[in-house]
XYZ file of C-alpha atoms in Angstrom:
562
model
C 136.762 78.753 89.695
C 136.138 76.550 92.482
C 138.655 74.135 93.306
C 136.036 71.455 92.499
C 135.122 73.389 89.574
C 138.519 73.228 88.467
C 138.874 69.279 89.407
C 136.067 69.166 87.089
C 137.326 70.946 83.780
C 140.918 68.915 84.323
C 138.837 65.666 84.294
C 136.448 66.789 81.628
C 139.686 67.951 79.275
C 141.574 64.305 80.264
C 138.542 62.559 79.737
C 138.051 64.286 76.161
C 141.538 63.210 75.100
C 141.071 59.629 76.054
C 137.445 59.266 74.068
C 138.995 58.814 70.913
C 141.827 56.573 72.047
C 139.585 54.269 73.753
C 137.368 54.113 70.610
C 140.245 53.452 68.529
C 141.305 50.723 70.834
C 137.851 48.889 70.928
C 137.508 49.013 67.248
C 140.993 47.087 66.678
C 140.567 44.536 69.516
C 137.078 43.895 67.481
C 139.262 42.225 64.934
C 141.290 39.808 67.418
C 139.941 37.304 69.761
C 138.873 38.550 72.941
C 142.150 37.381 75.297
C 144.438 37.987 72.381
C 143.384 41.487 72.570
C 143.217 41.784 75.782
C 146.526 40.302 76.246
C 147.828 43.382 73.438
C 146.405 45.993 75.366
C 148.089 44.855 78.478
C 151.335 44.392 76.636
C 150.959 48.083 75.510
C 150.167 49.306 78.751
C 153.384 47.497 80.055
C 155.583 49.103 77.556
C 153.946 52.124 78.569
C 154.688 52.399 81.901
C 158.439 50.818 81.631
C 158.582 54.149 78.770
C 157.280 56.304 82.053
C 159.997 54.749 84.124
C 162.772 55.741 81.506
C 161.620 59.529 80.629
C 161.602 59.946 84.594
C 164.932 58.546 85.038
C 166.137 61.151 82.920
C 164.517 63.955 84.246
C 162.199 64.550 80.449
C 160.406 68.021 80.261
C 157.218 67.965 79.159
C 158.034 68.486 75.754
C 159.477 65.382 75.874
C 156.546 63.369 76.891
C 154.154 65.528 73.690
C 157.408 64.320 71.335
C 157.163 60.613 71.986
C 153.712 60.524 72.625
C 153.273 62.104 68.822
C 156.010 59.690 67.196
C 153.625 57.039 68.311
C 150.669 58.289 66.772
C 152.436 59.244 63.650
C 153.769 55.837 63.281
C 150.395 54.342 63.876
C 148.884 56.327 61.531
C 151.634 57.352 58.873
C 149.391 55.678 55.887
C 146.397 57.588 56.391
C 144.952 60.410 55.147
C 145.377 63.970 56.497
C 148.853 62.410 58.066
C 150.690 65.836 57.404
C 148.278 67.293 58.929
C 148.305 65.458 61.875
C 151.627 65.942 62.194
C 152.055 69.437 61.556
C 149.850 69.429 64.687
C 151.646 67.351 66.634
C 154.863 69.518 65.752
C 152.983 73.308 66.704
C 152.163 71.197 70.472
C 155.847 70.141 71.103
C 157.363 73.414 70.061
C 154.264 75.562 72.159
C 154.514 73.147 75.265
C 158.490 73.783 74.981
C 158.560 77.150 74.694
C 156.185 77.154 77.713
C 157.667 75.683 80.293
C 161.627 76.586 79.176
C 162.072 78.342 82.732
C 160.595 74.432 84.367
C 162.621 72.362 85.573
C 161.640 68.558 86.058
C 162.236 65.984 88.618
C 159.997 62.367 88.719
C 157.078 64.140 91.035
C 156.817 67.426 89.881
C 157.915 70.656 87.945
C 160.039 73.046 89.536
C 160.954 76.491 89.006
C 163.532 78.791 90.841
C 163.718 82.417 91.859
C 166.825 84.055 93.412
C 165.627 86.395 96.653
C 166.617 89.951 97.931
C 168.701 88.216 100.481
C 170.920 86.175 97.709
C 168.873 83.523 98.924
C 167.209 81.169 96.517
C 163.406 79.813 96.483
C 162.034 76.306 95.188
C 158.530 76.460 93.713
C 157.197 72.725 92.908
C 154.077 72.736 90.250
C 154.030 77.076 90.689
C 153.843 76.553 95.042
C 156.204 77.810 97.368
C 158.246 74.238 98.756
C 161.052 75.309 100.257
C 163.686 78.067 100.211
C 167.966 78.184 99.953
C 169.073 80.627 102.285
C 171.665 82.161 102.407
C 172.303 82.369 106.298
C 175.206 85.349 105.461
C 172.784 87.568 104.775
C 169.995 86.121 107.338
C 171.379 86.118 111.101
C 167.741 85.527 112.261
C 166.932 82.931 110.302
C 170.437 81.115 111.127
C 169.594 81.662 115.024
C 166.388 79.963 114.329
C 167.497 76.856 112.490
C 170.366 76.464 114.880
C 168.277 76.896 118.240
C 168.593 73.276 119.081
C 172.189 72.949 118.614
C 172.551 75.703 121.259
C 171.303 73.151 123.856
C 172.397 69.889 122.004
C 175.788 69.034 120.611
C 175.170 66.212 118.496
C 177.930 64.410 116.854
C 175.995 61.943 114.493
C 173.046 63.400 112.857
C 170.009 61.770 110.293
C 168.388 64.603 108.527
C 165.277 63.374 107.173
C 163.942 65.613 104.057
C 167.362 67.334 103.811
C 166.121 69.184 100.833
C 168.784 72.065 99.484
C 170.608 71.581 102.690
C 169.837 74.141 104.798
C 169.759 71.979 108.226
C 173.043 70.296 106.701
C 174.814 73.315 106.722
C 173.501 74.141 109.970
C 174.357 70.845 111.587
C 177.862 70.867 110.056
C 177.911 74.764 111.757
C 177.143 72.941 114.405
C 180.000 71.019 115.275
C 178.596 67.516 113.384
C 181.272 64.830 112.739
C 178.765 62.922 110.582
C 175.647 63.757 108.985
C 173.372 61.368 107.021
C 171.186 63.507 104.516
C 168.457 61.809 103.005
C 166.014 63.423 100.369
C 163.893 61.870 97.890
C 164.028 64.116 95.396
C 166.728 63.933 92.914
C 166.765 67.352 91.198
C 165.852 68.926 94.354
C 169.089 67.443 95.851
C 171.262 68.467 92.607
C 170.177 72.167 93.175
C 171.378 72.137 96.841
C 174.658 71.009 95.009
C 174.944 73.948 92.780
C 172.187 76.268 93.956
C 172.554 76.607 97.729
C 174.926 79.909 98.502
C 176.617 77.682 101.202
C 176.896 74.438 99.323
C 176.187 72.261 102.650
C 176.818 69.070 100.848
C 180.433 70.075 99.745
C 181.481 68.311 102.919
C 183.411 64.569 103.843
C 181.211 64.619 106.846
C 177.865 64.370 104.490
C 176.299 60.913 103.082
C 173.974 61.897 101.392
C 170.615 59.314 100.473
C 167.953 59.414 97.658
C 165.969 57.299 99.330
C 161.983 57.746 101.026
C 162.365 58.425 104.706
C 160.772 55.353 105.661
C 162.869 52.935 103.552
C 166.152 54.773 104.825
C 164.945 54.264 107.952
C 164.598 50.432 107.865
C 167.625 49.743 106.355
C 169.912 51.929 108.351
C 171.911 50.571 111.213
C 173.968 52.761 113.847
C 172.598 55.389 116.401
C 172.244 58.720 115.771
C 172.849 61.923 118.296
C 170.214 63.815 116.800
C 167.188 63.237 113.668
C 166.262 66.247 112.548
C 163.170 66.286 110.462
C 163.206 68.823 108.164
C 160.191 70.496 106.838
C 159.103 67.968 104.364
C 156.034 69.055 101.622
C 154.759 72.080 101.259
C 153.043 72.069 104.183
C 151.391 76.137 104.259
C 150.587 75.869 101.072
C 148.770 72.768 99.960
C 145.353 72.153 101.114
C 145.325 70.209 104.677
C 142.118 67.901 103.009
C 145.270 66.301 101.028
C 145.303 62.274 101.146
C 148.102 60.789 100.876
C 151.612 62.557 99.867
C 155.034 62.156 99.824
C 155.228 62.426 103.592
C 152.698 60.787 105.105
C 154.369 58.156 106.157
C 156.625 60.076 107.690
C 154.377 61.225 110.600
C 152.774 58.574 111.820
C 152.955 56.750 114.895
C 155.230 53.865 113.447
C 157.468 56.434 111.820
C 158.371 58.093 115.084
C 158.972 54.736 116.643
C 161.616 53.570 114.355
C 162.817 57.194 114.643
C 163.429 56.280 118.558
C 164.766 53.045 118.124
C 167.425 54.906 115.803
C 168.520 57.022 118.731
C 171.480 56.898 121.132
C 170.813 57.078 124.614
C 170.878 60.634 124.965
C 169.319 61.437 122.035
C 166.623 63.621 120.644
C 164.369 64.080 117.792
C 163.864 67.642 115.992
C 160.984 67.785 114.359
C 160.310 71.216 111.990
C 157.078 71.724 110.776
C 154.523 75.168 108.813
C 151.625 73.838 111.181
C 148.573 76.175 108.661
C 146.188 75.334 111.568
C 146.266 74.630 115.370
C 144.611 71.417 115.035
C 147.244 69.810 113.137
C 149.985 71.086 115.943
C 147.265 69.289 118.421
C 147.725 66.294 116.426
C 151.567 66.388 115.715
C 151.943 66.752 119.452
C 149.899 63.907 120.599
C 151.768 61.681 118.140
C 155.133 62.634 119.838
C 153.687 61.845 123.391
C 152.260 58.135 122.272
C 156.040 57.498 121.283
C 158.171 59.441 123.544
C 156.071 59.940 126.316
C 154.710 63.642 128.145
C 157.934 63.689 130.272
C 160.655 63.491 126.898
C 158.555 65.647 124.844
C 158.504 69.837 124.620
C 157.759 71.899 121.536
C 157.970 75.611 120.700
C 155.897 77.613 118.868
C 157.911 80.273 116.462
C 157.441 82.806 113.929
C 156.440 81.659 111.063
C 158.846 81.856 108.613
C 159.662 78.863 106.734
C 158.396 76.797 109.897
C 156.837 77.808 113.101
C 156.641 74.424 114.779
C 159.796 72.688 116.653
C 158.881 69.938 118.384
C 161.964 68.150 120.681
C 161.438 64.465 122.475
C 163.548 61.682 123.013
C 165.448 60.441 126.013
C 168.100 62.781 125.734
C 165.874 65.941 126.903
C 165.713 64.752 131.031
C 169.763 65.598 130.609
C 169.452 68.877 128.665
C 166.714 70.503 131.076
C 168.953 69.290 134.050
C 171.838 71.144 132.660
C 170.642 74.197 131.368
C 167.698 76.548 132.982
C 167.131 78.205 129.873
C 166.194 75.600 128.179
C 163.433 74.623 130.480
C 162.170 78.236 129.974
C 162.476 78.048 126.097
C 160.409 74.746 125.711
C 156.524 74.228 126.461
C 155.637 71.022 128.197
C 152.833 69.412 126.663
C 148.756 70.702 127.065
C 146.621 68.359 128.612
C 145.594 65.120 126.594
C 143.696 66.062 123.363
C 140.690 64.150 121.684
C 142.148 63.901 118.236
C 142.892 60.688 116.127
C 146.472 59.803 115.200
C 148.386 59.101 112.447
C 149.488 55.365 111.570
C 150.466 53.569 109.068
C 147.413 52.135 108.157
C 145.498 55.577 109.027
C 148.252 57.728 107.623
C 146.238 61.029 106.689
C 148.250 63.512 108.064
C 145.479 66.498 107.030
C 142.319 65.060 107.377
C 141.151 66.692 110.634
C 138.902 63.446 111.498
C 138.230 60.009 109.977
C 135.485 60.572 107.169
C 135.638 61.398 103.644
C 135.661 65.498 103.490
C 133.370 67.317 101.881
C 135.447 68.923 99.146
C 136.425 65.367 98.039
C 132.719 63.926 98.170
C 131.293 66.812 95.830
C 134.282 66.151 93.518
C 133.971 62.122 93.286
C 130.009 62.585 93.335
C 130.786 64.693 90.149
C 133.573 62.694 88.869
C 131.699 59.566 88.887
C 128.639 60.870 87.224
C 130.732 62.554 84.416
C 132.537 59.176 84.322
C 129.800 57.245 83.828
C 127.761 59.243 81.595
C 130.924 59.149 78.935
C 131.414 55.599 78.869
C 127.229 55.250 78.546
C 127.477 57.988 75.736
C 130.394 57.187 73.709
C 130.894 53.439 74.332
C 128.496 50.508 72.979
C 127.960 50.309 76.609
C 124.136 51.068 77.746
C 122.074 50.191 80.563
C 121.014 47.348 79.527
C 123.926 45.338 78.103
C 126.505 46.130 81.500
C 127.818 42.948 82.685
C 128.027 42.630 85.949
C 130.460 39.879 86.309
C 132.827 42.261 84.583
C 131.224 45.584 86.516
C 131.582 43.614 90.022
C 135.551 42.601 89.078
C 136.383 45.786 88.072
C 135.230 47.266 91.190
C 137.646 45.016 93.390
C 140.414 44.960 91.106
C 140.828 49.007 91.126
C 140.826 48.327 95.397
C 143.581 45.933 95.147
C 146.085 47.615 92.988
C 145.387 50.881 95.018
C 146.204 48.574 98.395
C 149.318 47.444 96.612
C 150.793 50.409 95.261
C 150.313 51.884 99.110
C 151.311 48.544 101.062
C 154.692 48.870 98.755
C 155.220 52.554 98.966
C 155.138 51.915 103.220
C 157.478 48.678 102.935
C 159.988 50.210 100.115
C 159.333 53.983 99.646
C 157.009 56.002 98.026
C 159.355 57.162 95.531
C 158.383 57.122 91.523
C 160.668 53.713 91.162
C 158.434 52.022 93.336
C 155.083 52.850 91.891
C 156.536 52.567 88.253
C 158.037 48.929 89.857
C 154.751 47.808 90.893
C 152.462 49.015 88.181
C 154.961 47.081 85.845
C 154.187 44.005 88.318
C 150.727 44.087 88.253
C 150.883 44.492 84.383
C 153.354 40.948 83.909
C 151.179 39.080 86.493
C 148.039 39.586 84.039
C 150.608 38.707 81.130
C 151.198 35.602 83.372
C 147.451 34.997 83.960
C 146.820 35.556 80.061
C 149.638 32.981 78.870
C 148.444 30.357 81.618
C 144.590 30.283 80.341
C 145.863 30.052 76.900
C 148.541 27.249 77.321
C 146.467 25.420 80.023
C 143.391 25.505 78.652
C 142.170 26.528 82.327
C 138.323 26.769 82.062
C 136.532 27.168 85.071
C 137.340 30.070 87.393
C 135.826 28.822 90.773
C 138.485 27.551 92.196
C 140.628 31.077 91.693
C 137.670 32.461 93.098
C 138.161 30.274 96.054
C 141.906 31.033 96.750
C 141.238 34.927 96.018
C 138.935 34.877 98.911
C 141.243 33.116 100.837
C 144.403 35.295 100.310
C 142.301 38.208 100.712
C 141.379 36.979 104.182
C 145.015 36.182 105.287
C 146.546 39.783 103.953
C 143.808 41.602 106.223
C 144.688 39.812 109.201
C 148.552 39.632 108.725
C 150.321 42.387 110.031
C 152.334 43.855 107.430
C 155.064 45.046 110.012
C 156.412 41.787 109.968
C 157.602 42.369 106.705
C 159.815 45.818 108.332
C 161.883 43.417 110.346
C 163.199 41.332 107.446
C 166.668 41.886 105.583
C 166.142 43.559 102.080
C 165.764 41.147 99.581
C 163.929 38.355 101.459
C 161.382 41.423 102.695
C 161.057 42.110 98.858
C 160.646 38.327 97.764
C 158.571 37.203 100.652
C 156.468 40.562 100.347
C 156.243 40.288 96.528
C 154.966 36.764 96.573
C 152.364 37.235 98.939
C 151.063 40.245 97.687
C 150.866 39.213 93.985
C 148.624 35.882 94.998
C 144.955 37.800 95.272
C 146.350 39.588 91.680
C 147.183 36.241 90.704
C 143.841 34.537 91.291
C 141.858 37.667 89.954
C 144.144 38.338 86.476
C 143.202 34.240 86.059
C 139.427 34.957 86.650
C 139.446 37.575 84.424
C 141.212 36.112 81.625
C 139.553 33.161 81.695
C 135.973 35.011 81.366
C 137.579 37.509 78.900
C 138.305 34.429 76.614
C 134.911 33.105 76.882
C 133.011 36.273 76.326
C 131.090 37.317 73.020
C 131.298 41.027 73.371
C 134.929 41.993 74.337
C 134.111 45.396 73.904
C 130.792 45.156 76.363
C 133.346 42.905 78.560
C 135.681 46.159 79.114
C 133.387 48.908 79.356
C 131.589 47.226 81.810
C 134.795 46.247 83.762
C 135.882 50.094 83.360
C 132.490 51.384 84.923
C 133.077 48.669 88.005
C 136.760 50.799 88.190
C 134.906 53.851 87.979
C 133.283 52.902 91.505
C 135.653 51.083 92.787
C 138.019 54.404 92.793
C 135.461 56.020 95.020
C 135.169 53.087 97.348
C 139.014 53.749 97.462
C 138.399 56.928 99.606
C 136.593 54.853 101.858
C 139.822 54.089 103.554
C 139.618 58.038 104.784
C 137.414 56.309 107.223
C 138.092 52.922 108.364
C 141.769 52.774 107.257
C 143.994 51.419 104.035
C 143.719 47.403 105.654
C 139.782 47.841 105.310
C 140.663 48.140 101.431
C 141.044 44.394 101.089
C 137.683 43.784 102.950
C 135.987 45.970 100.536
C 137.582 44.256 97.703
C 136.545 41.045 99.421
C 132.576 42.096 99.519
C 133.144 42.666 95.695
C 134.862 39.390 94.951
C 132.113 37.659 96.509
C 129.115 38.957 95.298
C 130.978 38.498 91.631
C 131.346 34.377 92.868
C 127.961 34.212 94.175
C 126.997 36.062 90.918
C 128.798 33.417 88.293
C 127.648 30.636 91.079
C 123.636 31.541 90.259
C 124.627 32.008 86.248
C 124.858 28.256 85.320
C 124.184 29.614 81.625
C 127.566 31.806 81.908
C 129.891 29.306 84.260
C 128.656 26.627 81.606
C 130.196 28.948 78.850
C 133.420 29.715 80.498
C 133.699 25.778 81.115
């Protein structure tokens, strides 16, 4: 198999599963009014995701998931016939997906499996992929000469460890000579196994804080200087694909990042950044990123074997001092190669492993394919054809799919990108069209121009305000201020919607159409490979306003709606 091969036989399988269900659902809401069942479906799509939100909390295997999961269909359909069948079925998928995976471990991102090393070391593998490793530094001298190369020229006394992971740059820090170390990590489970798994248990230590918390929301809440930020070797970088979008760390390495990362510093300090650079132009691209923060003169790197990582990249103020002190460490460290032509990271460009702006090939054959499969179901197996698509409904479903993806990421950059935020703001978006759905039916509101008009308008303001102002707020009035003016374009659409939804005569036409505008709205999502996550709400704009003009032209259909 090709990996888009393979892309397409996991969409094809999910897509098979979700036939029925979506049948099933169209045929009930037949026999409710249109925003009644509308309003039902969101409801169950709420409880849904607050059910996500509790099963990742505690860490459910997959088993898990297949249990509840079957408990609802069997209390759905409990009455009808061939129920023992059904659940006989339902019992032979919990116990095979259990016995599966009973060597899987689960945190909120990802499964995760262990396997102890020659060296009494221990390695992480998230979804079967080599992540990380627990060494045991006894039984490595090499590998503790490498981690601890910096602290041969440095003596820091306050160190941030970003993407502490099982602690192997904790232990080496508090080796080190460290008086206090803040270790942040956003993974949970990875974190417990550093407790218990790690041969030197680095976190058994007063001198340790440690954080679950996304780099980039420790970072702007955090308040001291630090000697030293070492960041650790965060993803899987040799072994996942470099055409990846956006991941964990992302925002990690961008311009912005490294900024707050200086402002964090004391005088004389330095950032450590560790890094599996798979291909030179990514080192090319790390490197510039340093310099447009810290400068050509505060800025050296190394180049390693490459075990575990094989990029070390050093800058910050403190560096002038070190060289001027110590010879060797001027013939250790590389300055900087001349200027390179390559686009950086930032946080509204944060795609780490694209090697240009532009949507790469592998991912255009696989949406090309994705979409046609896509739409070809809903054509097939929906009452949906041709010639009955709305396009009111098409044209808001294509927006709508751009502004929840320009939520979830504007969140994940102002509070995290951890599986509490997205599960925060799905649940958000879901109780804003509750909102919408309760203040058309109450209200009576009838005519949707005038949503149309503020939608417009906040969609306007959010591309030109800078969302950084938001990063220089306290906590809560960043979340209140930032939740309020983000929800307003959901606002104005969920009201749209609803208010056409309850005027409609074919709910079920309604929806398919408004899932086929999704459909192509998630590939006008990737357009932000090119001109940036901000240019997200200007697509969604072009959408919104063709849908206006649309209902503006359709005097038969705003008439209806009246």
């Amino acid at each position: 198999f090709t990996i888009t091969q393979l892309i397409g036989l996991i969409f094809a399988l999910t897509v098979m599963i979700f036939i029925p269900i979506g049948q099933k659902t169209g045929k009930l809401m037949q026999g409710f009014g249109p925003l009644y069942g509308y309003t039902m479906n969101i409801l169950g799509s709420l409880l849904g995701v607050i059910g996500f939100g509790i099963l990742a909390f505690f860490h459910a295997p997959a088993y898990i998931w297949f249990l509840v999961a079957g408990l609802i269909i069997i209390s759905v359909n409990y009455r009808k016939q061939g129920f023992i069948l059904s659940l006989l079925v339902i019992a032979a998928i919990v116990f095979i997906v259990g016995l599966s995976e009973k060597e899987i471990l689960w945190s909120p991102y990802y499964s995760i499996t262990l396997r102890k090393t020659e060296n009494k070391g221990v390695a992480i593998y998230i979804n079967q992929l080599f992540h990380q490793k627990a060494v045991n530094f006894e039984e490595e001298p090499a590998t503790y000469e490498k981690y601890m190369l910096t602290y041969r020229w440095f003596r820091p006394k306050r160190v941030l460890i970003i993407g502490s992971g099982t602690g192997n740059d904790v232990w080496v820090a508090r080796k080190a000579g460290a008086e206090h170390i803040d270790a942040v990590e956003i993974d949970p489970l990875i974190l417990k196994l550093g407790y218990s798994e790690h041969p030197q248990h680095p976190y058994d230590s007063d001198k340790v804080r440690v954080f679950v918390d996304d780099a980039r929301s420790f970072m702007h809440r955090v308040h001291g200087e630090y000697d030293m930020i070492v960041y650790g070797t965060l993803d899987s970088h040799a072994t996942l694909s470099v055409t990846s979008s956006i991941r964990l760390d992302n925002y990690v390495y961008t311009q912005e990042a490294l900024q707050e990362a200086r402002h964090l510093l004391a005088p004389e300090g330095v950032v450590v950044l560790l890094f599996s650079v798979p291909t030179e132009w990514l080192a090319v691209r790390l490197l510039e990123t340093a310099r447009s923060v810290f400068g050509s003169q505060d800025t050296r790197y190394i180049i390693m074997d490459e075990y575990l990582f094989n990029l070390m990249i050093i800058a910050g103020p403190g560096i002038k001092g070190a060289l001027a002190a110590n010879e060797s460490l001027s013939n250790s460290l590389s300055s900087l190669p001349a200027r390179a032509n390559i686009t950086i990271p930032t946080d509204d460009w944060p795609y780490l492993y694209l090697t240009r702006r532009g949507i790469p090939h592998l991912y255009l054959s696989s949406l090309i394919f994705l979409i046609c499969f896509s739409v070809l179901a809903i054509l097939i197996f929906s009452p949906l054809k041709p010639g009955k698509i709305n396009p009111l409904f098409f044209l808001l479903g294509c927006g709508f799919l751009l502004l929840e993806t320009k939520s979830v990421t504007t969140f994940s950059l102002l509070f995290g990108s951890t599986w509490i935020v997205n599960a925060v703001v799905f649940i958000a978006i879901l109780a804003i069209a509750l909102l919408a759905n309760w203040l058309v039916k109450s209200r009576q509101l009838k005519n949707p121009r005038w949503f149309f008009g503020g939608l417009i308008l906040s969609l306007i303001f959010l591309y030109f305000f800078p969302i950084t102002n938001f990063l220089r707020l306290g906590f809560f009035i960043k979340i209140l201020s930032a939740s309020i003016l983000l929800a307003l374009p959901i606002l104005f659409t969920s009201l749209i919607f609803a208010i056409l939804i309850k005027g409609t005569k074919d709910a079920g036409i309604a929806l398919g159409s408004n899932l086929l505008g999704a459909v192509i709205g998630g590939f006008f999502e990737y357009t932000s490979m090119i001109w940036g996550l901000n240019a997200l709400y200007l697509v969604a704009l072009g959408w919104y306003i063709i849908a206006a003009f649309y209902l503006m032209r359709n005097r038969s259909l705003a008439i209806s709606v009246k």
